[in-house]
PDB file of C-alpha atoms in Angstrom:
ATOM      1  CA  ALA A   1     -15.020  -0.507  10.404  1.00 74.00           C
ATOM      2  CA  GLN A   2     -15.827  -4.101  11.104  1.00 84.00           C
ATOM      3  CA  THR A   3     -14.664  -5.798  14.284  1.00 92.00           C
ATOM      4  CA  VAL A   4     -14.500  -9.460  15.227  1.00 96.00           C
ATOM      5  CA  THR A   5     -14.511 -10.593  18.848  1.00 96.00           C
ATOM      6  CA  GLN A   6     -13.524 -13.971  20.223  1.00 97.00           C
ATOM      7  CA  SER A   7     -14.157 -13.832  23.947  1.00 96.00           C
ATOM      8  CA  GLN A   8     -12.632 -17.210  24.817  1.00 96.00           C
ATOM      9  CA  PRO A   9      -8.813 -17.036  24.818  1.00 95.00           C
ATOM     10  CA  GLU A  10      -8.563 -20.733  25.688  1.00 97.00           C
ATOM     11  CA  MET A  11     -10.856 -23.742  25.614  1.00 97.00           C
ATOM     12  CA  SER A  12     -10.374 -27.375  26.499  1.00 97.00           C
ATOM     13  CA  VAL A  13     -12.242 -30.470  25.357  1.00 97.00           C
ATOM     14  CA  GLN A  14     -11.862 -34.164  25.939  1.00 97.00           C
ATOM     15  CA  GLU A  15     -11.222 -36.422  23.001  1.00 97.00           C
ATOM     16  CA  ALA A  16     -14.466 -37.559  21.315  1.00 97.00           C
ATOM     17  CA  GLU A  17     -16.477 -34.796  22.999  1.00 97.00           C
ATOM     18  CA  THR A  18     -18.051 -31.700  21.424  1.00 98.00           C
ATOM     19  CA  VAL A  19     -16.874 -28.137  21.882  1.00 98.00           C
ATOM     20  CA  THR A  20     -18.226 -24.790  20.688  1.00 98.00           C
ATOM     21  CA  LEU A  21     -16.052 -21.763  20.027  1.00 98.00           C
ATOM     22  CA  SER A  22     -17.723 -18.361  20.089  1.00 98.00           C
ATOM     23  CA  CYS A  23     -17.362 -15.452  17.705  1.00 98.00           C
ATOM     24  CA  THR A  24     -19.278 -12.206  17.439  1.00 98.00           C
ATOM     25  CA  TYR A  25     -18.799  -9.438  14.921  1.00 97.00           C
ATOM     26  CA  ASP A  26     -19.922  -5.910  14.352  1.00 96.00           C
ATOM     27  CA  THR A  27     -20.847  -4.599  10.922  1.00 93.00           C
ATOM     28  CA  SER A  28     -23.357  -2.324   9.238  1.00 90.00           C
ATOM     29  CA  GLU A  29     -23.210  -4.309   6.002  1.00 87.00           C
ATOM     30  CA  SER A  30     -25.851  -6.818   4.979  1.00 86.00           C
ATOM     31  CA  ASP A  31     -23.734  -8.949   2.667  1.00 86.00           C
ATOM     32  CA  TYR A  32     -20.507 -10.498   3.836  1.00 89.00           C
ATOM     33  CA  TYR A  33     -18.618 -13.738   4.438  1.00 91.00           C
ATOM     34  CA  LEU A  34     -17.484 -15.358   7.656  1.00 94.00           C
ATOM     35  CA  PHE A  35     -14.678 -17.840   8.087  1.00 95.00           C
ATOM     36  CA  TRP A  36     -13.081 -20.059  10.664  1.00 97.00           C
ATOM     37  CA  TYR A  37      -9.364 -20.708  10.240  1.00 96.00           C
ATOM     38  CA  LYS A  38      -7.268 -23.186  12.181  1.00 97.00           C
ATOM     39  CA  GLN A  39      -3.619 -22.564  13.037  1.00 96.00           C
ATOM     40  CA  PRO A  40      -1.909 -25.729  14.353  1.00 95.00           C
ATOM     41  CA  PRO A  41       1.524 -25.673  16.009  1.00 91.00           C
ATOM     42  CA  SER A  42       3.113 -25.592  12.539  1.00 89.00           C
ATOM     43  CA  ARG A  43       1.503 -22.097  12.273  1.00 90.00           C
ATOM     44  CA  GLN A  44       0.135 -22.808   8.787  1.00 90.00           C
ATOM     45  CA  MET A  45      -3.318 -21.239   8.570  1.00 93.00           C
ATOM     46  CA  ILE A  46      -5.921 -23.673   7.260  1.00 94.00           C
ATOM     47  CA  LEU A  47      -9.484 -22.852   6.269  1.00 94.00           C
ATOM     48  CA  VAL A  48     -11.959 -24.851   8.341  1.00 96.00           C
ATOM     49  CA  ILE A  49     -15.327 -23.565   7.168  1.00 95.00           C
ATOM     50  CA  ARG A  50     -16.974 -20.648   5.376  1.00 93.00           C
ATOM     51  CA  GLN A  51     -20.418 -19.082   5.634  1.00 94.00           C
ATOM     52  CA  GLU A  52     -22.106 -16.674   3.230  1.00 90.00           C
ATOM     53  CA  ALA A  53     -24.296 -14.185   5.082  1.00 90.00           C
ATOM     54  CA  TYR A  54     -27.114 -14.422   2.514  1.00 88.00           C
ATOM     55  CA  LYS A  55     -27.489 -18.146   3.194  1.00 88.00           C
ATOM     56  CA  GLN A  56     -29.723 -19.073   6.098  1.00 86.00           C
ATOM     57  CA  GLN A  57     -28.500 -22.648   6.203  1.00 92.00           C
ATOM     58  CA  ASN A  58     -25.565 -23.218   8.524  1.00 95.00           C
ATOM     59  CA  ALA A  59     -22.401 -24.485   6.846  1.00 94.00           C
ATOM     60  CA  THR A  60     -21.094 -27.947   7.675  1.00 95.00           C
ATOM     61  CA  GLU A  61     -17.785 -29.648   6.871  1.00 94.00           C
ATOM     62  CA  ASN A  62     -17.572 -33.157   8.271  1.00 95.00           C
ATOM     63  CA  ARG A  63     -17.147 -32.782  12.067  1.00 97.00           C
ATOM     64  CA  PHE A  64     -17.188 -28.981  11.878  1.00 98.00           C
ATOM     65  CA  SER A  65     -20.366 -26.946  11.769  1.00 97.00           C
ATOM     66  CA  VAL A  66     -21.363 -23.379  12.477  1.00 97.00           C
ATOM     67  CA  ASN A  67     -24.280 -21.705  14.182  1.00 97.00           C
ATOM     68  CA  PHE A  68     -24.783 -18.494  12.225  1.00 96.00           C
ATOM     69  CA  GLN A  69     -27.160 -16.018  13.846  1.00 96.00           C
ATOM     70  CA  LYS A  70     -27.226 -12.994  11.540  1.00 95.00           C
ATOM     71  CA  ALA A  71     -29.468 -10.813  13.673  1.00 94.00           C
ATOM     72  CA  ALA A  72     -27.345 -11.447  16.732  1.00 96.00           C
ATOM     73  CA  LYS A  73     -24.126 -11.126  14.671  1.00 96.00           C
ATOM     74  CA  SER A  74     -22.900 -14.394  16.074  1.00 97.00           C
ATOM     75  CA  PHE A  75     -20.893 -17.097  14.304  1.00 97.00           C
ATOM     76  CA  SER A  76     -19.909 -20.002  16.555  1.00 98.00           C
ATOM     77  CA  LEU A  77     -17.952 -23.092  15.521  1.00 98.00           C
ATOM     78  CA  LYS A  78     -18.924 -26.529  16.790  1.00 98.00           C
ATOM     79  CA  ILE A  79     -16.402 -29.346  16.655  1.00 98.00           C
ATOM     80  CA  SER A  80     -17.909 -32.780  17.140  1.00 98.00           C
ATOM     81  CA  ASP A  81     -16.050 -35.961  18.075  1.00 97.00           C
ATOM     82  CA  SER A  82     -12.937 -33.925  18.917  1.00 97.00           C
ATOM     83  CA  GLN A  83      -9.595 -35.426  17.944  1.00 97.00           C
ATOM     84  CA  LEU A  84      -6.073 -34.741  19.162  1.00 96.00           C
ATOM     85  CA  GLY A  85      -5.316 -33.207  15.776  1.00 96.00           C
ATOM     86  CA  ASP A  86      -7.929 -30.532  16.405  1.00 97.00           C
ATOM     87  CA  ALA A  87      -5.674 -28.889  18.983  1.00 97.00           C
ATOM     88  CA  ALA A  88      -4.810 -25.496  17.533  1.00 97.00           C
ATOM     89  CA  MET A  89      -5.549 -21.789  17.540  1.00 97.00           C
ATOM     90  CA  TYR A  90      -8.863 -21.035  15.885  1.00 98.00           C
ATOM     91  CA  PHE A  91      -9.503 -17.671  14.289  1.00 97.00           C
ATOM     92  CA  CYS A  92     -12.820 -16.242  13.254  1.00 97.00           C
ATOM     93  CA  ALA A  93     -12.662 -13.840  10.302  1.00 95.00           C
ATOM     94  CA  TYR A  94     -14.964 -11.446   8.462  1.00 93.00           C
ATOM     95  CA  ARG A  95     -14.875 -10.233   4.881  1.00 89.00           C
ATOM     96  CA  SER A  96     -17.081  -7.724   3.139  1.00 83.00           C
ATOM     97  CA  ALA A  97     -18.801  -8.839  -0.043  1.00 77.00           C
ATOM     98  CA  THR A  98     -18.212  -5.569  -1.881  1.00 63.00           C
ATOM     99  CA  ARG A  99     -16.888  -5.588  -5.425  1.00 59.00           C
ATOM    100  CA  PRO A 100     -13.172  -6.286  -5.892  1.00 52.00           C
ATOM    101  CA  ASN A 101     -12.459  -2.984  -7.605  1.00 55.00           C
ATOM    102  CA  THR A 102     -13.340  -1.073  -4.453  1.00 54.00           C
ATOM    103  CA  GLY A 103     -10.120  -2.355  -2.946  1.00 48.00           C
ATOM    104  CA  THR A 104     -11.800  -3.942   0.039  1.00 46.00           C
ATOM    105  CA  ALA A 105     -13.296  -7.126  -1.331  1.00 45.00           C
ATOM    106  CA  SER A 106     -10.720  -9.638  -0.177  1.00 68.00           C
ATOM    107  CA  LYS A 107      -9.482  -8.134   3.054  1.00 80.00           C
ATOM    108  CA  LEU A 108     -10.097 -10.286   6.107  1.00 89.00           C
ATOM    109  CA  THR A 109     -10.647  -8.931   9.598  1.00 92.00           C
ATOM    110  CA  PHE A 110      -9.597 -11.481  12.205  1.00 94.00           C
ATOM    111  CA  GLY A 111     -10.514 -12.041  15.808  1.00 96.00           C
ATOM    112  CA  THR A 112      -7.837 -12.554  18.439  1.00 95.00           C
ATOM    113  CA  GLY A 113      -8.177 -16.322  18.394  1.00 96.00           C
ATOM    114  CA  THR A 114      -9.125 -19.159  20.738  1.00 97.00           C
ATOM    115  CA  ARG A 115      -6.554 -21.741  21.714  1.00 97.00           C
ATOM    116  CA  LEU A 116      -8.177 -25.181  21.824  1.00 98.00           C
ATOM    117  CA  GLN A 117      -6.627 -27.969  23.853  1.00 97.00           C
ATOM    118  CA  VAL A 118      -7.746 -31.555  23.366  1.00 97.00           C
ATOM    119  CA  THR A 119      -7.179 -33.918  26.275  1.00 96.00           C
ATOM    120  CA  LEU A 120      -7.299 -37.701  26.492  1.00 92.00           C
TER     121      LEU A 120
ATOM    122  CA  ASP B   1       2.232 -28.900  -5.715  1.00 66.00           C
ATOM    123  CA  GLY B   2       0.605 -25.494  -5.802  1.00 73.00           C
ATOM    124  CA  GLY B   3       1.101 -23.275  -2.841  1.00 93.00           C
ATOM    125  CA  ILE B   4       2.773 -20.303  -1.229  1.00 96.00           C
ATOM    126  CA  THR B   5       6.429 -20.273  -0.262  1.00 96.00           C
ATOM    127  CA  GLN B   6       7.705 -17.843   2.326  1.00 97.00           C
ATOM    128  CA  SER B   7      11.363 -17.384   3.094  1.00 95.00           C
ATOM    129  CA  PRO B   8      13.258 -17.267   5.284  1.00 95.00           C
ATOM    130  CA  LYS B   9      11.380 -19.167   7.983  1.00 95.00           C
ATOM    131  CA  TYR B  10      13.417 -17.469  10.715  1.00 95.00           C
ATOM    132  CA  LEU B  11      15.217 -14.145  10.439  1.00 93.00           C
ATOM    133  CA  PHE B  12      17.212 -12.116  12.898  1.00 93.00           C
ATOM    134  CA  ARG B  13      17.879  -8.442  12.397  1.00 90.00           C
ATOM    135  CA  LYS B  14      19.780  -5.782  14.215  1.00 90.00           C
ATOM    136  CA  GLU B  15      18.020  -2.562  15.036  1.00 87.00           C
ATOM    137  CA  GLY B  16      18.278  -0.004  12.239  1.00 87.00           C
ATOM    138  CA  GLN B  17      18.500  -2.566   9.451  1.00 90.00           C
ATOM    139  CA  ASN B  18      15.977  -3.130   6.710  1.00 93.00           C
ATOM    140  CA  VAL B  19      14.988  -6.691   5.960  1.00 94.00           C
ATOM    141  CA  THR B  20      12.985  -8.223   3.119  1.00 96.00           C
ATOM    142  CA  LEU B  21      10.673 -11.215   3.465  1.00 97.00           C
ATOM    143  CA  SER B  22       9.982 -13.222   0.364  1.00 98.00           C
ATOM    144  CA  CYS B  23       6.589 -14.553  -0.724  1.00 98.00           C
ATOM    145  CA  GLU B  24       6.097 -16.573  -3.906  1.00 98.00           C
ATOM    146  CA  GLN B  25       2.932 -18.309  -5.094  1.00 97.00           C
ATOM    147  CA  ASN B  26       2.266 -20.682  -7.983  1.00 96.00           C
ATOM    148  CA  LEU B  27      -1.507 -20.754  -7.605  1.00 94.00           C
ATOM    149  CA  ASN B  28      -2.089 -18.200 -10.380  1.00 93.00           C
ATOM    150  CA  HIS B  29      -3.850 -15.977  -7.839  1.00 91.00           C
ATOM    151  CA  ASP B  30      -4.278 -12.319  -8.660  1.00 90.00           C
ATOM    152  CA  ALA B  31      -4.378 -11.043  -5.076  1.00 91.00           C
ATOM    153  CA  MET B  32      -1.678 -11.275  -2.436  1.00 94.00           C
ATOM    154  CA  TYR B  33      -1.576 -10.114   1.166  1.00 95.00           C
ATOM    155  CA  TRP B  34       0.752  -9.622   4.091  1.00 97.00           C
ATOM    156  CA  TYR B  35      -0.463 -10.101   7.647  1.00 96.00           C
ATOM    157  CA  ARG B  36       1.344  -9.607  10.919  1.00 97.00           C
ATOM    158  CA  GLN B  37       0.586 -11.866  13.892  1.00 96.00           C
ATOM    159  CA  ASP B  38       1.361 -10.910  17.483  1.00 94.00           C
ATOM    160  CA  PRO B  39       0.380 -12.862  20.601  1.00 86.00           C
ATOM    161  CA  GLY B  40      -3.133 -11.987  21.717  1.00 81.00           C
ATOM    162  CA  GLN B  41      -3.814  -9.724  18.743  1.00 82.00           C
ATOM    163  CA  GLY B  42      -4.787 -12.063  15.963  1.00 87.00           C
ATOM    164  CA  LEU B  43      -3.748 -11.189  12.420  1.00 93.00           C
ATOM    165  CA  ARG B  44      -3.519  -7.623  11.176  1.00 94.00           C
ATOM    166  CA  LEU B  45      -3.299  -6.618   7.517  1.00 94.00           C
ATOM    167  CA  ILE B  46      -0.146  -4.786   6.463  1.00 96.00           C
ATOM    168  CA  TYR B  47      -0.464  -4.482   2.677  1.00 96.00           C
ATOM    169  CA  TYR B  48      -2.371  -6.159  -0.100  1.00 94.00           C
ATOM    170  CA  SER B  49      -2.280  -6.236  -3.869  1.00 93.00           C
ATOM    171  CA  GLN B  50      -5.068  -7.213  -6.221  1.00 89.00           C
ATOM    172  CA  ILE B  51      -3.109  -6.803  -9.443  1.00 89.00           C
ATOM    173  CA  VAL B  52       0.468  -6.499 -10.652  1.00 93.00           C
ATOM    174  CA  ASN B  53       2.051  -3.068 -10.141  1.00 94.00           C
ATOM    175  CA  ASP B  54      -0.652  -2.000  -7.721  1.00 92.00           C
ATOM    176  CA  PHE B  55      -0.955  -2.376  -3.971  1.00 93.00           C
ATOM    177  CA  GLN B  56      -2.896  -0.854  -1.098  1.00 92.00           C
ATOM    178  CA  LYS B  57      -2.107  -0.109   2.525  1.00 94.00           C
ATOM    179  CA  GLY B  58      -3.748  -2.225   5.144  1.00 92.00           C
ATOM    180  CA  ASP B  59      -4.399  -1.353   8.762  1.00 91.00           C
ATOM    181  CA  ILE B  60      -0.759  -1.242   9.937  1.00 95.00           C
ATOM    182  CA  ALA B  61       1.338  -0.226   6.902  1.00 96.00           C
ATOM    183  CA  GLU B  62       3.627   2.250   8.675  1.00 96.00           C
ATOM    184  CA  GLY B  63       7.243   1.104   8.606  1.00 95.00           C
ATOM    185  CA  TYR B  64       6.653  -1.441   5.845  1.00 97.00           C
ATOM    186  CA  SER B  65       6.946  -1.377   2.061  1.00 97.00           C
ATOM    187  CA  VAL B  66       6.008  -3.816  -0.701  1.00 98.00           C
ATOM    188  CA  SER B  67       6.313  -4.284  -4.441  1.00 97.00           C
ATOM    189  CA  ARG B  68       4.337  -6.333  -6.946  1.00 97.00           C
ATOM    190  CA  GLU B  69       6.393  -6.517 -10.130  1.00 97.00           C
ATOM    191  CA  LYS B  70       5.325 -10.079 -10.917  1.00 96.00           C
ATOM    192  CA  LYS B  71       2.057 -11.862 -10.342  1.00 96.00           C
ATOM    193  CA  GLU B  72       3.818 -14.623  -8.464  1.00 97.00           C
ATOM    194  CA  SER B  73       5.819 -12.485  -6.057  1.00 98.00           C
ATOM    195  CA  PHE B  74       4.951 -10.023  -3.287  1.00 98.00           C
ATOM    196  CA  PRO B  75       8.015  -9.230  -1.123  1.00 98.00           C
ATOM    197  CA  LEU B  76       7.651  -7.304   2.120  1.00 98.00           C
ATOM    198  CA  THR B  77      10.373  -4.988   3.389  1.00 97.00           C
ATOM    199  CA  VAL B  78      10.435  -4.219   7.081  1.00 95.00           C
ATOM    200  CA  THR B  79      12.210  -0.896   7.357  1.00 93.00           C
ATOM    201  CA  SER B  80      14.069   0.666  10.232  1.00 88.00           C
ATOM    202  CA  ALA B  81      11.060   2.960  10.676  1.00 87.00           C
ATOM    203  CA  GLN B  82       8.996   0.065  12.020  1.00 87.00           C
ATOM    204  CA  LYS B  83       9.138   0.585  15.789  1.00 87.00           C
ATOM    205  CA  ASN B  84       8.341  -2.950  16.898  1.00 90.00           C
ATOM    206  CA  PRO B  85       9.127  -5.340  14.054  1.00 92.00           C
ATOM    207  CA  THR B  86       9.516  -8.556  16.053  1.00 94.00           C
ATOM    208  CA  ALA B  87       6.543 -10.662  14.972  1.00 95.00           C
ATOM    209  CA  PHE B  88       5.327 -13.558  12.870  1.00 96.00           C
ATOM    210  CA  TYR B  89       4.563 -12.566   9.275  1.00 97.00           C
ATOM    211  CA  LEU B  90       2.097 -14.419   7.109  1.00 97.00           C
ATOM    212  CA  CYS B  91       1.694 -14.082   3.364  1.00 97.00           C
ATOM    213  CA  ALA B  92      -1.527 -15.115   1.639  1.00 95.00           C
ATOM    214  CA  SER B  93      -3.065 -15.136  -1.796  1.00 93.00           C
ATOM    215  CA  SER B  94      -6.518 -15.461  -3.326  1.00 90.00           C
ATOM    216  CA  THR B  95      -8.470 -15.180  -6.525  1.00 84.00           C
ATOM    217  CA  VAL B  96     -10.356 -11.966  -7.142  1.00 77.00           C
ATOM    218  CA  SER B  97     -13.865 -12.537  -8.339  1.00 68.00           C
ATOM    219  CA  TRP B  98     -17.283 -11.032  -7.858  1.00 61.00           C
ATOM    220  CA  SER B  99     -18.620 -14.417  -6.809  1.00 58.00           C
ATOM    221  CA  GLY B 100     -16.989 -13.811  -3.474  1.00 60.00           C
ATOM    222  CA  ALA B 101     -15.211 -17.140  -3.356  1.00 58.00           C
ATOM    223  CA  ASN B 102     -11.963 -15.414  -2.521  1.00 73.00           C
ATOM    224  CA  VAL B 103     -10.719 -17.825   0.087  1.00 84.00           C
ATOM    225  CA  LEU B 104      -7.249 -16.969   1.310  1.00 90.00           C
ATOM    226  CA  THR B 105      -4.463 -19.530   1.050  1.00 92.00           C
ATOM    227  CA  PHE B 106      -1.628 -18.905   3.485  1.00 94.00           C
ATOM    228  CA  GLY B 107       2.077 -19.559   3.481  1.00 95.00           C
ATOM    229  CA  ALA B 108       3.893 -21.143   6.435  1.00 95.00           C
ATOM    230  CA  GLY B 109       5.063 -17.788   7.753  1.00 96.00           C
ATOM    231  CA  SER B 110       8.316 -16.029   8.626  1.00 97.00           C
ATOM    232  CA  ARG B 111       9.412 -15.273  12.162  1.00 96.00           C
ATOM    233  CA  LEU B 112      11.360 -11.994  12.433  1.00 95.00           C
ATOM    234  CA  THR B 113      13.280 -11.212  15.582  1.00 94.00           C
ATOM    235  CA  VAL B 114      15.015  -7.900  16.144  1.00 90.00           C
ATOM    236  CA  LEU B 115      18.045  -8.191  18.382  1.00 85.00           C
TER     237      LEU B 115
END
């Protein structure tokens, strides 16, 4: 079974600075997807960024980027120019890329989350 | 607007009672999921369904039941057999395609408290 580990329960960053959230995972599969989700105080889960394991290029979405190290099974999230609205819980998640009819294609395995505080 | 509606937002239950959480989506997604969120444990999958009239157990299905009679609806029943039901419950949906672009869209969640 796959596992996802987020070793930083809490992080803090000053507004306009850069912060990196860590995520490692364990899998024997070669094809999979990785995600970062944000959960603000409203508790609505929002997709931040997605990475396909077969792509070597790191995904980027505006101020959010990832450092995907497949051999090291590491998937960190970098937030640049941090804003007060970035304060939230951030969850790293893994999903196998097997076919849907196996019954496992769309199941996500989540890490325990990192609470990010943004200070003035 | 397309999205997922969960109700009720807050629910209180006495021990020994069953309770049903509603989840409705108008995104035309084939797959729907129920996750449970506890402090310090992230999200854990309870049940999921990839097609109407079919569903599969997730990692923590004991004490829960679901039905999928309509594509749009995936209610979760928390039964009296669930030993520790107080938690935050999240419903999600996604497309099901081989391309792998099955990004989950989440509802706003339901908070269940057992008194």
